[in-house]
Amino acid sequence: MAGIKRHLMLWGTGKPGAELSATGSATVVLENPDHLSTLLGSDLVGPHSVVFAPGHTPDAGIPDGPVVAGYEGSLSEPGLECSLGTDFYLQIQNYGVSAYMSVVGPTLIRVADDMDRDAYLADADQARQEGTFPDFLTNPVIQLADLPALGAGPAGDGPRCRLYADQDGVLSTTPGGARLGVLGEDTLEQLDTRWLLDAAAADGGPAAERPWLGRYLAAVSAIRDLRARGLVADVRVSGFGGRLNAAAASVPAAAADTADALLPLLLWSGEDAFVHDPASGRTFGLDPVAAGLAEVLLVAGSVEAGASYADRAGLEQVAAYFEDAGVTLRSAELVTAGH
């Protein structure tokens, strides 16, 4: 069941992580149970796919075919609930009302219309300017749906990662997503080609005007992770409303500190400080001195750029510590260039 739930949440959020194979989409959600046989007879699924079908019973499917899991309710309609068996219930909510709703369990929040989008961007702007993140959004049981459309970028998305078939069999990557084809008429290669063309022609979405949105979403995830561990409260994030220390505040920020969603984040609460690595999901606790040096590295982009603002030997020591742990406190561009 844990693997099934993981596939469901990866499908809902659009996060990379599901195992991809040469055949079939990693996760497919059907809205209409009558479409199951057509799906199983297509190349949209393979041996490693997970299919969610309404009311499905465990003995359905084909030999050596995908896992087919049943669900009740809806995975597309905000305000409704989806259940897997009797021990997992997932609430579906609109973004705009979520701040006023009580959280009773795992919840997937959709930015479903213009009002939701405006509320999402207003919250992101407030976090960027003032350092205040929405409390409901950093709750450990909350997940935002369709992160690629909210500024996280297309990496990990696409029909080979996830598919959705509505009541009429129209295929997209997600409810409300662009039409890619029709179940029973189009192959996975055709869907993939159309998705790539759509992505190339897109205007960049909300991240076109706010290139830091991917970093904002990474910060939300980092705070959520700390809250899930019960480690801290009132978490601040470097670059969102301020810096931890004066040295970092005086450094002209490298572009990566604004736009690189995979660059580690420095977080703090009182005397506790942490570096969170979005790529691996790991979080490291730091003492105040090391935290200040790490912040300079993250803001400046390299030891060389940061040495004018902090002790070079200390910067090298902190950088080496994280390098040994498999985490780089520099942008991918600088690492590639050998700086």
mmCIF file of C-alpha atoms in Angstrom, residues 45-205:
data_model
loop_
_atom_site.group_PDB
_atom_site.id
_atom_site.type_symbol
_atom_site.label_atom_id
_atom_site.label_comp_id
_atom_site.label_asym_id
_atom_site.label_seq_id
_atom_site.Cartn_x
_atom_site.Cartn_y
_atom_site.Cartn_z
ATOM 1 C CA VAL A 45 0.709 1.155 -19.558
ATOM 2 C CA GLY A 46 3.458 -1.385 -19.049
ATOM 3 C CA PRO A 47 4.529 -3.942 -16.425
ATOM 4 C CA HIS A 48 5.731 -1.231 -14.035
ATOM 5 C CA SER A 49 2.753 1.116 -14.362
ATOM 6 C CA VAL A 50 0.260 1.785 -11.572
ATOM 7 C CA VAL A 51 -3.333 2.396 -12.661
ATOM 8 C CA PHE A 52 -6.019 3.921 -10.440
ATOM 9 C CA ALA A 53 -9.536 2.937 -11.518
ATOM 10 C CA PRO A 54 -12.834 3.751 -9.772
ATOM 11 C CA GLY A 55 -14.309 0.777 -7.930
ATOM 12 C CA HIS A 56 -11.703 -1.654 -9.239
ATOM 13 C CA THR A 57 -11.391 -5.043 -7.526
ATOM 14 C CA PRO A 58 -7.904 -6.483 -6.907
ATOM 15 C CA ASP A 59 -8.283 -9.461 -9.234
ATOM 16 C CA ALA A 60 -8.740 -7.382 -12.385
ATOM 17 C CA GLY A 61 -5.912 -6.688 -14.800
ATOM 18 C CA ILE A 62 -3.758 -8.773 -17.127
ATOM 19 C CA PRO A 63 -0.918 -11.228 -16.449
ATOM 20 C CA ASP A 64 2.461 -9.488 -16.136
ATOM 21 C CA GLY A 65 0.644 -6.204 -16.573
ATOM 22 C CA PRO A 66 0.428 -3.071 -14.456
ATOM 23 C CA VAL A 67 -0.759 -2.856 -10.875
ATOM 24 C CA VAL A 68 -4.404 -1.779 -10.873
ATOM 25 C CA ALA A 69 -5.617 -0.112 -7.686
ATOM 26 C CA GLY A 70 -9.196 0.794 -6.960
ATOM 27 C CA TYR A 71 -10.432 4.031 -5.488
ATOM 28 C CA GLU A 72 -13.740 5.541 -4.454
ATOM 29 C CA GLY A 73 -14.727 9.167 -4.815
ATOM 30 C CA SER A 74 -12.866 11.611 -7.038
ATOM 31 C CA LEU A 75 -9.273 12.613 -7.659
ATOM 32 C CA SER A 76 -10.213 15.601 -9.788
ATOM 33 C CA GLU A 77 -13.060 17.490 -8.091
ATOM 34 C CA PRO A 78 -12.112 19.998 -5.355
ATOM 35 C CA GLY A 79 -14.283 19.575 -2.266
ATOM 36 C CA LEU A 80 -14.537 15.810 -2.666
ATOM 37 C CA GLU A 81 -12.576 12.905 -1.225
ATOM 38 C CA CYS A 82 -10.762 9.885 -2.623
ATOM 39 C CA SER A 83 -10.317 6.694 -0.638
ATOM 40 C CA LEU A 84 -8.022 3.727 -1.198
ATOM 41 C CA GLY A 85 -9.521 0.820 0.688
ATOM 42 C CA THR A 86 -10.514 1.618 4.250
ATOM 43 C CA ASP A 87 -7.271 3.061 5.622
ATOM 44 C CA PHE A 88 -6.330 5.967 3.335
ATOM 45 C CA TYR A 89 -8.442 9.005 2.576
ATOM 46 C CA LEU A 90 -7.273 11.955 0.491
ATOM 47 C CA GLN A 91 -9.123 15.273 0.561
ATOM 48 C CA ILE A 92 -9.182 17.394 -2.608
ATOM 49 C CA GLN A 93 -9.475 21.152 -2.012
ATOM 50 C CA ASN A 94 -9.257 24.429 -3.911
ATOM 51 C CA TYR A 95 -6.344 26.664 -2.957
ATOM 52 C CA GLY A 96 -8.528 29.681 -2.323
ATOM 53 C CA VAL A 97 -10.561 28.054 0.462
ATOM 54 C CA SER A 98 -7.791 26.011 2.050
ATOM 55 C CA ALA A 99 -6.665 28.724 4.453
ATOM 56 C CA TYR A 100 -10.140 28.640 6.029
ATOM 57 C CA MET A 101 -10.640 24.874 6.130
ATOM 58 C CA SER A 102 -9.751 22.502 8.939
ATOM 59 C CA VAL A 103 -7.139 19.924 7.981
ATOM 60 C CA VAL A 104 -8.356 16.467 8.970
ATOM 61 C CA GLY A 105 -5.926 14.295 7.033
ATOM 62 C CA PRO A 106 -3.876 14.030 3.827
ATOM 63 C CA THR A 107 -4.992 16.794 1.476
ATOM 64 C CA LEU A 108 -4.187 17.642 -2.134
ATOM 65 C CA ILE A 109 -4.711 21.322 -2.907
ATOM 66 C CA ARG A 110 -5.453 22.347 -6.484
ATOM 67 C CA VAL A 111 -5.000 25.755 -8.067
ATOM 68 C CA ALA A 112 -8.112 25.241 -10.137
ATOM 69 C CA ASP A 113 -9.132 28.709 -11.396
ATOM 70 C CA ASP A 114 -8.066 32.343 -11.619
ATOM 71 C CA MET A 115 -9.106 33.087 -8.028
ATOM 72 C CA ASP A 116 -6.985 30.194 -6.776
ATOM 73 C CA ARG A 117 -4.062 31.360 -8.918
ATOM 74 C CA ASP A 118 -4.302 34.916 -7.586
ATOM 75 C CA ALA A 119 -4.376 33.642 -3.993
ATOM 76 C CA TYR A 120 -1.394 31.358 -4.615
ATOM 77 C CA LEU A 121 0.689 34.146 -6.156
ATOM 78 C CA ALA A 122 -0.283 36.605 -3.396
ATOM 79 C CA ASP A 123 0.918 34.124 -0.766
ATOM 80 C CA ALA A 124 4.142 33.531 -2.692
ATOM 81 C CA ASP A 125 4.761 37.282 -3.017
ATOM 82 C CA GLN A 126 4.214 37.783 0.712
ATOM 83 C CA ALA A 127 6.673 34.999 1.515
ATOM 84 C CA ARG A 128 9.263 36.461 -0.825
ATOM 85 C CA GLN A 129 8.940 39.979 0.534
ATOM 86 C CA GLU A 130 8.187 39.415 4.213
ATOM 87 C CA GLY A 131 9.326 35.847 4.934
ATOM 88 C CA THR A 132 5.839 34.741 6.041
ATOM 89 C CA PHE A 133 4.687 31.414 4.601
ATOM 90 C CA PRO A 134 1.048 30.246 4.688
ATOM 91 C CA ASP A 135 0.554 28.048 7.725
ATOM 92 C CA PHE A 136 -1.837 25.681 5.947
ATOM 93 C CA LEU A 137 0.556 25.178 3.033
ATOM 94 C CA THR A 138 3.438 24.052 5.256
ATOM 95 C CA ASN A 139 1.278 21.574 7.181
ATOM 96 C CA PRO A 140 2.931 18.128 6.838
ATOM 97 C CA VAL A 141 -0.271 16.494 5.542
ATOM 98 C CA ILE A 142 -0.776 19.096 2.775
ATOM 99 C CA GLN A 143 0.530 18.747 -0.771
ATOM 100 C CA LEU A 144 0.127 21.162 -3.680
ATOM 101 C CA ALA A 145 -1.136 19.592 -6.879
ATOM 102 C CA ASP A 146 0.526 20.037 -10.266
ATOM 103 C CA LEU A 147 3.738 21.706 -9.120
ATOM 104 C CA PRO A 148 5.182 22.018 -12.659
ATOM 105 C CA ALA A 149 2.356 24.412 -13.575
ATOM 106 C CA LEU A 150 2.988 26.490 -10.438
ATOM 107 C CA GLY A 151 6.609 27.305 -11.144
ATOM 108 C CA ALA A 152 8.481 24.104 -10.330
ATOM 109 C CA GLY A 153 9.324 23.555 -14.001
ATOM 110 C CA PRO A 154 8.585 20.616 -16.302
ATOM 111 C CA ALA A 155 11.352 18.315 -15.053
ATOM 112 C CA GLY A 156 9.888 14.958 -14.102
ATOM 113 C CA ASP A 157 6.518 15.717 -15.678
ATOM 114 C CA GLY A 158 4.942 14.523 -18.921
ATOM 115 C CA PRO A 159 2.821 11.562 -20.070
ATOM 116 C CA ARG A 160 5.578 9.049 -19.363
ATOM 117 C CA CYS A 161 5.349 10.130 -15.715
ATOM 118 C CA ARG A 162 1.593 10.564 -15.301
ATOM 119 C CA LEU A 163 -1.650 10.475 -17.254
ATOM 120 C CA TYR A 164 -5.279 11.320 -16.537
ATOM 121 C CA ALA A 165 -8.293 10.101 -18.560
ATOM 122 C CA ASP A 166 -11.538 11.983 -17.963
ATOM 123 C CA GLN A 167 -15.067 10.553 -18.197
ATOM 124 C CA ASP A 168 -14.921 10.704 -22.006
ATOM 125 C CA GLY A 169 -11.427 9.229 -22.272
ATOM 126 C CA VAL A 170 -9.713 12.524 -23.107
ATOM 127 C CA LEU A 171 -6.084 12.281 -22.014
ATOM 128 C CA SER A 172 -3.923 14.870 -20.283
ATOM 129 C CA THR A 173 -1.270 14.745 -17.606
ATOM 130 C CA THR A 174 -3.652 16.123 -14.970
ATOM 131 C CA PRO A 175 -7.261 17.273 -14.524
ATOM 132 C CA GLY A 176 -7.511 20.657 -16.205
ATOM 133 C CA GLY A 177 -4.339 20.040 -18.205
ATOM 134 C CA ALA A 178 -3.928 20.452 -21.943
ATOM 135 C CA ARG A 179 -5.605 17.810 -24.101
ATOM 136 C CA LEU A 180 -3.000 15.384 -25.429
ATOM 137 C CA GLY A 181 -5.149 12.716 -27.075
ATOM 138 C CA VAL A 182 -7.935 10.198 -26.620
ATOM 139 C CA LEU A 183 -7.794 6.823 -24.921
ATOM 140 C CA GLY A 184 -7.875 4.048 -27.509
ATOM 141 C CA GLU A 185 -6.802 6.329 -30.359
ATOM 142 C CA ASP A 186 -3.344 7.665 -29.467
ATOM 143 C CA THR A 187 -0.071 5.998 -28.552
ATOM 144 C CA LEU A 188 2.226 7.040 -25.721
ATOM 145 C CA GLU A 189 4.766 8.307 -28.250
ATOM 146 C CA GLN A 190 2.142 10.562 -29.822
ATOM 147 C CA LEU A 191 1.122 11.911 -26.415
ATOM 148 C CA ASP A 192 4.745 12.498 -25.464
ATOM 149 C CA THR A 193 5.440 14.376 -28.702
ATOM 150 C CA ARG A 194 2.423 16.646 -28.209
ATOM 151 C CA TRP A 195 3.382 17.306 -24.599
ATOM 152 C CA LEU A 196 6.932 18.263 -25.596
ATOM 153 C CA LEU A 197 5.601 20.604 -28.305
ATOM 154 C CA ASP A 198 3.173 22.201 -25.848
ATOM 155 C CA ALA A 199 5.953 22.650 -23.279
ATOM 156 C CA ALA A 200 8.226 24.259 -25.884
ATOM 157 C CA ALA A 201 5.468 26.663 -26.956
ATOM 158 C CA ALA A 202 4.389 27.589 -23.409
ATOM 159 C CA ASP A 203 4.992 31.108 -22.126
ATOM 160 C CA GLY A 204 6.664 29.864 -18.966
ATOM 161 C CA GLY A 205 3.578 30.162 -16.771
#
